[in-house]
PDB file of N, CA and C in Angstrom:
ATOM      1  N   GLN C  11       0.807  -1.434   0.305  1.00 64.00           N
ATOM      2  CA  GLN C  11      -0.050   0.176   0.353  1.00 64.00           C
ATOM      3  C   GLN C  11       0.887   1.326  -0.181  1.00 64.00           C
ATOM      4  N   ASN C  12       0.449   2.030  -0.855  1.00 69.00           N
ATOM      5  CA  ASN C  12       1.771   2.708  -0.732  1.00 69.00           C
ATOM      6  C   ASN C  12       1.224   3.951   0.003  1.00 69.00           C
ATOM      7  N   GLN C  13       1.737   4.942   0.380  1.00 69.00           N
ATOM      8  CA  GLN C  13       0.779   6.137   0.934  1.00 69.00           C
ATOM      9  C   GLN C  13       2.072   7.541   0.636  1.00 69.00           C
ATOM     10  N   GLU C  14       1.253   8.883   0.576  1.00 68.00           N
ATOM     11  CA  GLU C  14       2.061   9.853   0.486  1.00 68.00           C
ATOM     12  C   GLU C  14       1.221  10.810   1.731  1.00 68.00           C
ATOM     13  N   PHE C  15       3.269  11.897   1.826  1.00 59.00           N
ATOM     14  CA  PHE C  15       2.369  13.089   2.637  1.00 59.00           C
ATOM     15  C   PHE C  15       2.460  14.227   1.943  1.00 59.00           C
ATOM     16  N   GLU C  16       1.950  14.903   1.826  1.00 60.00           N
ATOM     17  CA  GLU C  16       1.511  16.211   1.478  1.00 60.00           C
ATOM     18  C   GLU C  16       1.995  16.835   2.305  1.00 60.00           C
ATOM     19  N   GLU C  17       3.059  18.110   1.537  1.00 64.00           N
ATOM     20  CA  GLU C  17       3.826  19.184   2.349  1.00 64.00           C
ATOM     21  C   GLU C  17       2.733  19.880   2.562  1.00 64.00           C
ATOM     22  N   LYS C  18       2.197  20.708   3.754  1.00 63.00           N
ATOM     23  CA  LYS C  18       1.669  21.419   3.750  1.00 63.00           C
ATOM     24  C   LYS C  18       2.643  23.399   4.261  1.00 63.00           C
ATOM     25  N   PRO C  19       2.831  24.158   3.444  1.00 66.00           N
ATOM     26  CA  PRO C  19       3.724  25.208   4.025  1.00 66.00           C
ATOM     27  C   PRO C  19       3.936  25.900   5.072  1.00 66.00           C
ATOM     28  N   ILE C  20       4.871  25.682   5.745  1.00 72.00           N
ATOM     29  CA  ILE C  20       4.476  26.842   7.318  1.00 72.00           C
ATOM     30  C   ILE C  20       4.979  27.868   6.952  1.00 72.00           C
ATOM     31  N   ARG C  21       5.490  28.756   5.730  1.00 78.00           N
ATOM     32  CA  ARG C  21       5.688  29.974   5.859  1.00 78.00           C
ATOM     33  C   ARG C  21       5.433  30.472   4.846  1.00 78.00           C
ATOM     34  N   SER C  22       5.177  32.191   3.871  1.00 82.00           N
ATOM     35  CA  SER C  22       5.230  32.895   3.217  1.00 82.00           C
ATOM     36  C   SER C  22       5.733  33.304   2.585  1.00 82.00           C
ATOM     37  N   GLU C  23       6.424  33.359   1.566  1.00 83.00           N
ATOM     38  CA  GLU C  23       7.265  34.656   1.015  1.00 83.00           C
ATOM     39  C   GLU C  23       5.996  36.372   1.295  1.00 83.00           C
ATOM     40  N   THR C  24       5.075  35.999   0.741  1.00 90.00           N
ATOM     41  CA  THR C  24       3.600  36.809   0.487  1.00 90.00           C
ATOM     42  C   THR C  24       2.867  37.219   2.274  1.00 90.00           C
ATOM     43  N   PRO C  25       3.032  37.965   2.745  1.00 93.00           N
ATOM     44  CA  PRO C  25       1.546  38.483   4.232  1.00 93.00           C
ATOM     45  C   PRO C  25       0.213  37.944   3.570  1.00 93.00           C
ATOM     46  N   VAL C  26      -0.089  37.331   4.907  1.00 93.00           N
ATOM     47  CA  VAL C  26      -1.056  36.115   4.834  1.00 93.00           C
ATOM     48  C   VAL C  26      -2.301  36.663   5.560  1.00 93.00           C
ATOM     49  N   ASP C  27      -3.139  35.809   5.418  1.00 94.00           N
ATOM     50  CA  ASP C  27      -4.567  36.629   6.455  1.00 94.00           C
ATOM     51  C   ASP C  27      -4.661  36.466   7.385  1.00 94.00           C
ATOM     52  N   GLY C  28      -4.044  37.219   8.142  1.00 94.00           N
ATOM     53  CA  GLY C  28      -4.285  37.183   9.641  1.00 94.00           C
ATOM     54  C   GLY C  28      -3.713  38.194  10.578  1.00 94.00           C
ATOM     55  N   LEU C  29      -2.944  37.662  11.646  1.00 96.00           N
ATOM     56  CA  LEU C  29      -2.515  38.862  12.616  1.00 96.00           C
ATOM     57  C   LEU C  29      -1.213  39.182  12.261  1.00 96.00           C
ATOM     58  N   THR C  30      -0.921  40.895  12.947  1.00 97.00           N
ATOM     59  CA  THR C  30       0.845  41.129  12.521  1.00 97.00           C
ATOM     60  C   THR C  30       1.059  40.632  14.059  1.00 97.00           C
ATOM     61  N   VAL C  31       1.718  40.266  13.978  1.00 98.00           N
ATOM     62  CA  VAL C  31       3.226  40.517  15.417  1.00 98.00           C
ATOM     63  C   VAL C  31       4.430  41.378  14.632  1.00 98.00           C
ATOM     64  N   PHE C  32       4.705  41.875  15.918  1.00 98.00           N
ATOM     65  CA  PHE C  32       6.399  42.585  15.398  1.00 98.00           C
ATOM     66  C   PHE C  32       7.151  42.329  16.871  1.00 98.00           C
ATOM     67  N   THR C  33       8.213  42.255  16.963  1.00 97.00           N
ATOM     68  CA  THR C  33       9.384  41.057  17.851  1.00 97.00           C
ATOM     69  C   THR C  33       9.860  41.982  17.553  1.00 97.00           C
ATOM     70  N   ASP C  34      11.041  41.964  19.138  1.00 96.00           N
ATOM     71  CA  ASP C  34      12.446  43.227  18.628  1.00 96.00           C
ATOM     72  C   ASP C  34      12.735  42.219  20.413  1.00 96.00           C
ATOM     73  N   ALA C  35      14.202  42.552  20.771  1.00 96.00           N
ATOM     74  CA  ALA C  35      14.703  42.208  21.343  1.00 96.00           C
ATOM     75  C   ALA C  35      15.850  43.396  22.335  1.00 96.00           C
ATOM     76  N   ARG C  36      16.169  43.282  22.758  1.00 94.00           N
ATOM     77  CA  ARG C  36      17.365  44.775  23.996  1.00 94.00           C
ATOM     78  C   ARG C  36      18.730  43.784  24.466  1.00 94.00           C
ATOM     79  N   ARG C  37      19.445  44.190  23.835  1.00 89.00           N
ATOM     80  CA  ARG C  37      20.679  43.199  24.614  1.00 89.00           C
ATOM     81  C   ARG C  37      20.878  43.584  25.701  1.00 89.00           C
ATOM     82  N   LYS C  38      21.266  45.349  26.019  1.00 89.00           N
ATOM     83  CA  LYS C  38      21.036  45.711  27.492  1.00 89.00           C
ATOM     84  C   LYS C  38      20.549  45.475  28.673  1.00 89.00           C
ATOM     85  N   SER C  39      18.761  44.803  28.402  1.00 92.00           N
ATOM     86  CA  SER C  39      18.017  45.199  29.295  1.00 92.00           C
ATOM     87  C   SER C  39      17.749  42.993  29.721  1.00 92.00           C
ATOM     88  N   LYS C  40      18.515  42.297  28.147  1.00 94.00           N
ATOM     89  CA  LYS C  40      17.713  41.248  28.399  1.00 94.00           C
ATOM     90  C   LYS C  40      16.673  40.511  28.237  1.00 94.00           C
ATOM     91  N   ARG C  41      16.027  41.429  27.791  1.00 96.00           N
ATOM     92  CA  ARG C  41      14.701  40.838  27.348  1.00 96.00           C
ATOM     93  C   ARG C  41      14.185  41.380  26.187  1.00 96.00           C
ATOM     94  N   ALA C  42      13.267  40.420  25.403  1.00 97.00           N
ATOM     95  CA  ALA C  42      12.778  40.707  24.394  1.00 97.00           C
ATOM     96  C   ALA C  42      11.204  40.801  24.451  1.00 97.00           C
ATOM     97  N   ALA C  43      10.520  41.454  23.625  1.00 98.00           N
ATOM     98  CA  ALA C  43       9.165  41.558  23.796  1.00 98.00           C
ATOM     99  C   ALA C  43       8.171  41.455  22.209  1.00 98.00           C
ATOM    100  N   VAL C  44       7.096  41.283  22.110  1.00 98.00           N
ATOM    101  CA  VAL C  44       6.217  41.107  20.861  1.00 98.00           C
ATOM    102  C   VAL C  44       4.932  42.092  21.106  1.00 98.00           C
ATOM    103  N   ALA C  45       4.694  42.686  20.567  1.00 98.00           N
ATOM    104  CA  ALA C  45       3.648  43.645  20.492  1.00 98.00           C
ATOM    105  C   ALA C  45       2.498  43.084  18.869  1.00 98.00           C
ATOM    106  N   TRP C  46       1.104  42.982  19.356  1.00 98.00           N
ATOM    107  CA  TRP C  46       0.525  43.041  18.648  1.00 98.00           C
ATOM    108  C   TRP C  46      -1.046  43.687  18.410  1.00 98.00           C
ATOM    109  N   TYR C  47      -1.333  44.477  17.742  1.00 97.00           N
ATOM    110  CA  TYR C  47      -3.155  44.928  17.512  1.00 97.00           C
ATOM    111  C   TYR C  47      -3.804  43.825  17.299  1.00 97.00           C
ATOM    112  N   GLU C  48      -4.987  43.817  18.517  1.00 95.00           N
ATOM    113  CA  GLU C  48      -5.917  42.713  17.472  1.00 95.00           C
ATOM    114  C   GLU C  48      -7.247  43.585  19.115  1.00 95.00           C
ATOM    115  N   ASN C  49      -8.661  42.948  18.325  1.00 95.00           N
ATOM    116  CA  ASN C  49      -9.629  43.972  18.918  1.00 95.00           C
ATOM    117  C   ASN C  49      -9.538  45.120  19.893  1.00 95.00           C
ATOM    118  N   ASP C  50      -9.185  45.823  18.270  1.00 97.00           N
ATOM    119  CA  ASP C  50      -9.266  47.067  18.702  1.00 97.00           C
ATOM    120  C   ASP C  50      -8.259  48.000  19.785  1.00 97.00           C
ATOM    121  N   GLN C  51      -7.345  46.952  20.061  1.00 98.00           N
ATOM    122  CA  GLN C  51      -6.061  47.651  21.272  1.00 98.00           C
ATOM    123  C   GLN C  51      -5.002  46.503  21.031  1.00 98.00           C
ATOM    124  N   TRP C  52      -3.834  47.190  21.454  1.00 98.00           N
ATOM    125  CA  TRP C  52      -2.713  47.286  21.259  1.00 98.00           C
ATOM    126  C   TRP C  52      -2.571  46.162  22.203  1.00 98.00           C
ATOM    127  N   HIS C  53      -1.404  44.979  22.341  1.00 98.00           N
ATOM    128  CA  HIS C  53      -1.657  43.487  23.277  1.00 98.00           C
ATOM    129  C   HIS C  53       0.665  43.612  23.071  1.00 98.00           C
ATOM    130  N   GLN C  54       0.609  43.540  24.403  1.00 98.00           N
ATOM    131  CA  GLN C  54       2.267  43.308  24.331  1.00 98.00           C
ATOM    132  C   GLN C  54       2.717  41.913  25.132  1.00 98.00           C
ATOM    133  N   GLN C  55       3.698  41.534  25.248  1.00 98.00           N
ATOM    134  CA  GLN C  55       4.775  40.026  25.559  1.00 98.00           C
ATOM    135  C   GLN C  55       5.365  40.360  26.148  1.00 98.00           C
ATOM    136  N   LEU C  56       6.395  40.956  26.812  1.00 98.00           N
ATOM    137  CA  LEU C  56       7.450  41.165  28.056  1.00 98.00           C
ATOM    138  C   LEU C  56       8.255  39.254  27.820  1.00 98.00           C
ATOM    139  N   LEU C  57       9.142  39.246  27.335  1.00 97.00           N
ATOM    140  CA  LEU C  57      10.079  37.697  28.011  1.00 97.00           C
ATOM    141  C   LEU C  57      11.546  38.594  28.724  1.00 97.00           C
ATOM    142  N   SER C  58      11.625  37.421  29.500  1.00 96.00           N
ATOM    143  CA  SER C  58      12.644  37.801  29.858  1.00 96.00           C
ATOM    144  C   SER C  58      13.875  36.954  29.496  1.00 96.00           C
ATOM    145  N   GLY C  59      14.933  37.589  29.421  1.00 92.00           N
ATOM    146  CA  GLY C  59      16.309  36.761  28.738  1.00 92.00           C
ATOM    147  C   GLY C  59      16.515  35.626  30.039  1.00 92.00           C
ATOM    148  N   HIS C  60      18.100  34.340  29.233  1.00 89.00           N
ATOM    149  CA  HIS C  60      18.284  33.772  30.142  1.00 89.00           C
ATOM    150  C   HIS C  60      19.556  33.898  30.219  1.00 89.00           C
ATOM    151  N   ALA C  61      20.764  33.132  31.004  1.00 87.00           N
ATOM    152  CA  ALA C  61      21.741  33.066  31.505  1.00 87.00           C
ATOM    153  C   ALA C  61      22.581  32.557  29.878  1.00 87.00           C
ATOM    154  N   GLY C  62      23.228  32.933  29.406  1.00 87.00           N
ATOM    155  CA  GLY C  62      23.588  33.251  28.073  1.00 87.00           C
ATOM    156  C   GLY C  62      23.087  33.783  26.636  1.00 87.00           C
ATOM    157  N   ASP C  63      22.123  34.436  27.111  1.00 89.00           N
ATOM    158  CA  ASP C  63      21.486  34.449  25.836  1.00 89.00           C
ATOM    159  C   ASP C  63      21.985  35.777  25.283  1.00 89.00           C
ATOM    160  N   SER C  64      21.973  35.608  23.318  1.00 92.00           N
ATOM    161  CA  SER C  64      23.005  37.161  23.252  1.00 92.00           C
ATOM    162  C   SER C  64      21.226  37.227  22.184  1.00 92.00           C
ATOM    163  N   LEU C  65      21.667  38.752  21.969  1.00 94.00           N
ATOM    164  CA  LEU C  65      20.897  39.574  21.549  1.00 94.00           C
ATOM    165  C   LEU C  65      19.989  38.475  20.092  1.00 94.00           C
ATOM    166  N   GLN C  66      21.115  37.337  19.591  1.00 93.00           N
ATOM    167  CA  GLN C  66      19.449  36.954  18.582  1.00 93.00           C
ATOM    168  C   GLN C  66      19.297  36.182  19.193  1.00 93.00           C
ATOM    169  N   THR C  67      19.709  34.916  19.924  1.00 91.00           N
ATOM    170  CA  THR C  67      19.045  34.009  20.790  1.00 91.00           C
ATOM    171  C   THR C  67      17.813  35.115  21.654  1.00 91.00           C
ATOM    172  N   LEU C  68      17.762  36.036  21.804  1.00 95.00           N
ATOM    173  CA  LEU C  68      16.363  37.075  22.361  1.00 95.00           C
ATOM    174  C   LEU C  68      15.111  37.273  21.492  1.00 95.00           C
ATOM    175  N   GLU C  69      15.483  37.759  20.248  1.00 95.00           N
ATOM    176  CA  GLU C  69      14.997  37.789  18.812  1.00 95.00           C
ATOM    177  C   GLU C  69      14.711  36.300  18.979  1.00 95.00           C
ATOM    178  N   LEU C  70      15.179  35.744  18.545  1.00 92.00           N
ATOM    179  CA  LEU C  70      14.239  33.944  18.606  1.00 92.00           C
ATOM    180  C   LEU C  70      13.766  33.207  19.415  1.00 92.00           C
ATOM    181  N   ARG C  71      14.002  33.752  20.674  1.00 93.00           N
ATOM    182  CA  ARG C  71      12.739  33.784  21.611  1.00 93.00           C
ATOM    183  C   ARG C  71      11.578  34.225  21.278  1.00 93.00           C
ATOM    184  N   ALA C  72      12.001  34.945  21.238  1.00 96.00           N
ATOM    185  CA  ALA C  72      10.461  36.141  20.760  1.00 96.00           C
ATOM    186  C   ALA C  72       9.863  35.444  20.098  1.00 96.00           C
ATOM    187  N   VAL C  73      10.046  34.971  18.240  1.00 94.00           N
ATOM    188  CA  VAL C  73       9.416  34.867  17.332  1.00 94.00           C
ATOM    189  C   VAL C  73       8.818  33.716  17.260  1.00 94.00           C
ATOM    190  N   LEU C  74       9.571  32.998  18.513  1.00 92.00           N
ATOM    191  CA  LEU C  74       9.339  31.480  19.108  1.00 92.00           C
ATOM    192  C   LEU C  74       8.128  31.373  19.882  1.00 92.00           C
ATOM    193  N   TRP C  75       7.652  32.283  20.890  1.00 96.00           N
ATOM    194  CA  TRP C  75       6.675  32.696  21.586  1.00 96.00           C
ATOM    195  C   TRP C  75       5.951  32.855  20.770  1.00 96.00           C
ATOM    196  N   VAL C  76       5.880  34.034  19.947  1.00 96.00           N
ATOM    197  CA  VAL C  76       5.056  33.856  18.699  1.00 96.00           C
ATOM    198  C   VAL C  76       4.442  32.264  18.549  1.00 96.00           C
ATOM    199  N   PHE C  77       5.133  31.811  17.515  1.00 91.00           N
ATOM    200  CA  PHE C  77       5.124  30.641  17.239  1.00 91.00           C
ATOM    201  C   PHE C  77       4.431  29.361  17.910  1.00 91.00           C
ATOM    202  N   GLN C  78       4.315  30.037  19.343  1.00 93.00           N
ATOM    203  CA  GLN C  78       4.130  28.700  20.625  1.00 93.00           C
ATOM    204  C   GLN C  78       2.383  29.031  20.834  1.00 93.00           C
ATOM    205  N   HIS C  79       2.354  30.549  20.498  1.00 96.00           N
ATOM    206  CA  HIS C  79       0.837  31.453  21.293  1.00 96.00           C
ATOM    207  C   HIS C  79       0.189  31.232  19.643  1.00 96.00           C
ATOM    208  N   TRP C  80       0.560  31.605  19.198  1.00 95.00           N
ATOM    209  CA  TRP C  80      -0.573  31.381  17.739  1.00 95.00           C
ATOM    210  C   TRP C  80       0.072  29.795  16.362  1.00 95.00           C
ATOM    211  N   PHE C  81      -0.678  28.371  17.499  1.00 89.00           N
ATOM    212  CA  PHE C  81       0.315  27.276  16.353  1.00 89.00           C
ATOM    213  C   PHE C  81      -0.780  26.667  15.205  1.00 89.00           C
ATOM    214  N   ASP C  82      -1.611  27.580  15.566  1.00 88.00           N
ATOM    215  CA  ASP C  82      -2.489  26.923  14.473  1.00 88.00           C
ATOM    216  C   ASP C  82      -3.383  28.116  13.934  1.00 88.00           C
ATOM    217  N   THR C  83      -2.637  29.128  13.729  1.00 92.00           N
ATOM    218  CA  THR C  83      -3.857  30.480  13.536  1.00 92.00           C
ATOM    219  C   THR C  83      -2.725  30.718  12.334  1.00 92.00           C
ATOM    220  N   PRO C  84      -2.593  31.466  11.224  1.00 93.00           N
ATOM    221  CA  PRO C  84      -1.999  32.215  10.141  1.00 93.00           C
ATOM    222  C   PRO C  84      -1.585  33.505  11.127  1.00 93.00           C
ATOM    223  N   VAL C  85      -0.148  33.484  10.603  1.00 95.00           N
ATOM    224  CA  VAL C  85       0.382  34.854  11.845  1.00 95.00           C
ATOM    225  C   VAL C  85       1.432  35.460  10.559  1.00 95.00           C
ATOM    226  N   ASN C  86       1.258  37.278  10.340  1.00 96.00           N
ATOM    227  CA  ASN C  86       2.887  37.117  10.170  1.00 96.00           C
ATOM    228  C   ASN C  86       3.471  38.359  10.682  1.00 96.00           C
ATOM    229  N   VAL C  87       4.726  37.947  11.344  1.00 95.00           N
ATOM    230  CA  VAL C  87       5.795  38.102  11.530  1.00 95.00           C
ATOM    231  C   VAL C  87       6.524  39.544  11.655  1.00 95.00           C
ATOM    232  N   VAL C  88       6.938  40.398  12.200  1.00 95.00           N
ATOM    233  CA  VAL C  88       7.058  40.976  11.417  1.00 95.00           C
ATOM    234  C   VAL C  88       8.915  40.768  12.355  1.00 95.00           C
ATOM    235  N   SER C  89      10.395  41.374  12.044  1.00 95.00           N
ATOM    236  CA  SER C  89      11.356  41.231  12.911  1.00 95.00           C
ATOM    237  C   SER C  89      12.653  41.902  11.970  1.00 95.00           C
ATOM    238  N   ASP C  90      12.740  43.041  13.062  1.00 94.00           N
ATOM    239  CA  ASP C  90      14.536  43.304  12.328  1.00 94.00           C
ATOM    240  C   ASP C  90      15.426  42.472  12.463  1.00 94.00           C
ATOM    241  N   SER C  91      15.765  41.574  12.700  1.00 94.00           N
ATOM    242  CA  SER C  91      17.215  40.565  12.872  1.00 94.00           C
ATOM    243  C   SER C  91      17.188  40.186  11.804  1.00 94.00           C
ATOM    244  N   LEU C  92      18.219  40.575  10.927  1.00 93.00           N
ATOM    245  CA  LEU C  92      18.192  39.372   9.839  1.00 93.00           C
ATOM    246  C   LEU C  92      18.443  37.811  10.257  1.00 93.00           C
ATOM    247  N   TYR C  93      18.868  37.601  11.254  1.00 90.00           N
ATOM    248  CA  TYR C  93      19.742  35.820  11.695  1.00 90.00           C
ATOM    249  C   TYR C  93      18.171  35.019  12.106  1.00 90.00           C
ATOM    250  N   VAL C  94      16.803  35.588  12.422  1.00 90.00           N
ATOM    251  CA  VAL C  94      15.875  34.816  12.849  1.00 90.00           C
ATOM    252  C   VAL C  94      15.000  35.590  11.722  1.00 90.00           C
ATOM    253  N   VAL C  95      15.203  35.691  10.669  1.00 88.00           N
ATOM    254  CA  VAL C  95      14.559  35.797   9.823  1.00 88.00           C
ATOM    255  C   VAL C  95      15.349  34.782   8.560  1.00 88.00           C
ATOM    256  N   ARG C  96      16.570  34.374   9.556  1.00 88.00           N
ATOM    257  CA  ARG C  96      17.206  33.773   7.740  1.00 88.00           C
ATOM    258  C   ARG C  96      16.936  32.074   8.956  1.00 88.00           C
ATOM    259  N   THR C  97      17.006  32.519  10.093  1.00 84.00           N
ATOM    260  CA  THR C  97      16.560  30.782  10.931  1.00 84.00           C
ATOM    261  C   THR C  97      15.223  30.003  10.169  1.00 84.00           C
ATOM    262  N   THR C  98      14.103  31.333  11.053  1.00 83.00           N
ATOM    263  CA  THR C  98      12.867  30.613   9.868  1.00 83.00           C
ATOM    264  C   THR C  98      12.323  30.301   8.767  1.00 83.00           C
ATOM    265  N   GLN C  99      13.400  30.978   7.736  1.00 81.00           N
ATOM    266  CA  GLN C  99      13.012  30.270   6.696  1.00 81.00           C
ATOM    267  C   GLN C  99      14.178  29.243   6.053  1.00 81.00           C
ATOM    268  N   ARG C 100      14.589  28.983   6.990  1.00 79.00           N
ATOM    269  CA  ARG C 100      15.106  27.528   6.522  1.00 79.00           C
ATOM    270  C   ARG C 100      14.731  25.969   7.629  1.00 79.00           C
ATOM    271  N   LEU C 101      13.737  26.387   7.780  1.00 71.00           N
ATOM    272  CA  LEU C 101      13.149  25.779   9.523  1.00 71.00           C
ATOM    273  C   LEU C 101      12.032  24.348   8.570  1.00 71.00           C
ATOM    274  N   GLU C 102      11.822  24.781   7.156  1.00 67.00           N
ATOM    275  CA  GLU C 102      10.896  24.047   6.714  1.00 67.00           C
ATOM    276  C   GLU C 102      12.153  22.659   6.233  1.00 67.00           C
ATOM    277  N   GLN C 103      13.129  22.937   5.517  1.00 67.00           N
ATOM    278  CA  GLN C 103      14.142  22.812   5.165  1.00 67.00           C
ATOM    279  C   GLN C 103      15.074  21.615   6.231  1.00 67.00           C
ATOM    280  N   ALA C 104      15.053  21.694   7.674  1.00 60.00           N
ATOM    281  CA  ALA C 104      15.843  21.613   8.840  1.00 60.00           C
ATOM    282  C   ALA C 104      16.470  20.866   8.724  1.00 60.00           C
ATOM    283  N   MET C 105      17.368  20.384   9.610  1.00 59.00           N
ATOM    284  CA  MET C 105      17.440  18.808   9.674  1.00 59.00           C
ATOM    285  C   MET C 105      18.295  18.510  11.301  1.00 59.00           C
ATOM    286  N   ILE C 106      18.023  17.674  11.855  1.00 58.00           N
ATOM    287  CA  ILE C 106      18.068  17.522  12.890  1.00 58.00           C
ATOM    288  C   ILE C 106      19.797  17.381  12.974  1.00 58.00           C
ATOM    289  N   LYS C 107      20.405  18.142  14.188  1.00 61.00           N
ATOM    290  CA  LYS C 107      22.176  18.342  14.602  1.00 61.00           C
ATOM    291  C   LYS C 107      22.402  18.616  15.649  1.00 61.00           C
ATOM    292  N   GLN C 108      23.451  18.113  15.995  1.00 64.00           N
ATOM    293  CA  GLN C 108      24.268  19.187  17.216  1.00 64.00           C
ATOM    294  C   GLN C 108      24.547  20.190  16.974  1.00 64.00           C
ATOM    295  N   ILE C 109      23.933  21.006  18.207  1.00 67.00           N
ATOM    296  CA  ILE C 109      24.018  21.753  18.160  1.00 67.00           C
ATOM    297  C   ILE C 109      24.987  22.450  20.426  1.00 67.00           C
ATOM    298  N   LYS C 110      26.079  23.344  19.837  1.00 70.00           N
ATOM    299  CA  LYS C 110      26.902  22.636  20.878  1.00 70.00           C
ATOM    300  C   LYS C 110      26.810  24.312  21.214  1.00 70.00           C
ATOM    301  N   ASN C 111      25.669  25.398  21.015  1.00 70.00           N
ATOM    302  CA  ASN C 111      25.838  26.361  21.874  1.00 70.00           C
ATOM    303  C   ASN C 111      24.118  26.067  22.784  1.00 70.00           C
ATOM    304  N   PRO C 112      24.207  25.849  24.128  1.00 72.00           N
ATOM    305  CA  PRO C 112      23.483  25.214  24.786  1.00 72.00           C
ATOM    306  C   PRO C 112      21.603  25.928  24.801  1.00 72.00           C
ATOM    307  N   VAL C 113      22.274  27.293  24.786  1.00 72.00           N
ATOM    308  CA  VAL C 113      21.022  28.287  24.522  1.00 72.00           C
ATOM    309  C   VAL C 113      20.207  28.086  23.355  1.00 72.00           C
ATOM    310  N   LEU C 114      20.766  28.235  22.328  1.00 64.00           N
ATOM    311  CA  LEU C 114      19.890  27.718  21.077  1.00 64.00           C
ATOM    312  C   LEU C 114      19.437  26.035  21.020  1.00 64.00           C
ATOM    313  N   HIS C 115      20.052  25.459  21.750  1.00 61.00           N
ATOM    314  CA  HIS C 115      19.367  24.257  21.119  1.00 61.00           C
ATOM    315  C   HIS C 115      18.602  24.080  22.248  1.00 61.00           C
ATOM    316  N   MET C 116      18.219  24.279  23.276  1.00 67.00           N
ATOM    317  CA  MET C 116      17.148  24.893  23.995  1.00 67.00           C
ATOM    318  C   MET C 116      15.785  25.615  23.218  1.00 67.00           C
ATOM    319  N   LEU C 117      16.398  26.325  22.276  1.00 68.00           N
ATOM    320  CA  LEU C 117      15.074  27.024  21.857  1.00 68.00           C
ATOM    321  C   LEU C 117      14.488  26.387  21.022  1.00 68.00           C
ATOM    322  N   LEU C 118      15.362  25.721  19.919  1.00 63.00           N
ATOM    323  CA  LEU C 118      15.414  24.792  18.626  1.00 63.00           C
ATOM    324  C   LEU C 118      14.538  23.638  18.717  1.00 63.00           C
ATOM    325  N   MET C 119      15.128  22.736  19.781  1.00 58.00           N
ATOM    326  CA  MET C 119      14.501  21.586  20.098  1.00 58.00           C
ATOM    327  C   MET C 119      12.758  21.450  21.303  1.00 58.00           C
TER     328      MET C 119
END
């Protein structure tokens, strides 16, 4: 019996019909922020960093929070982090491998 899997894209190059969420992080404060406009008001979520977080892992932490919070909902993520944009662009074709950076390992696993 042959089985086929249909790939459902998880990322789009063009905006989707859904919420737009903005993410950012600050190295000095060791915090990341997520902001979105919903039901006629702005909402925000502040995320505290962990020991060993870099600016890039803080930015990634914010985007991962978005993916976890809106797991089954189309969402547009706006980030000023080239690192995060490139990382998320590669998620669909990503292979699991050993990650030496413990902070990055915890975020991606």
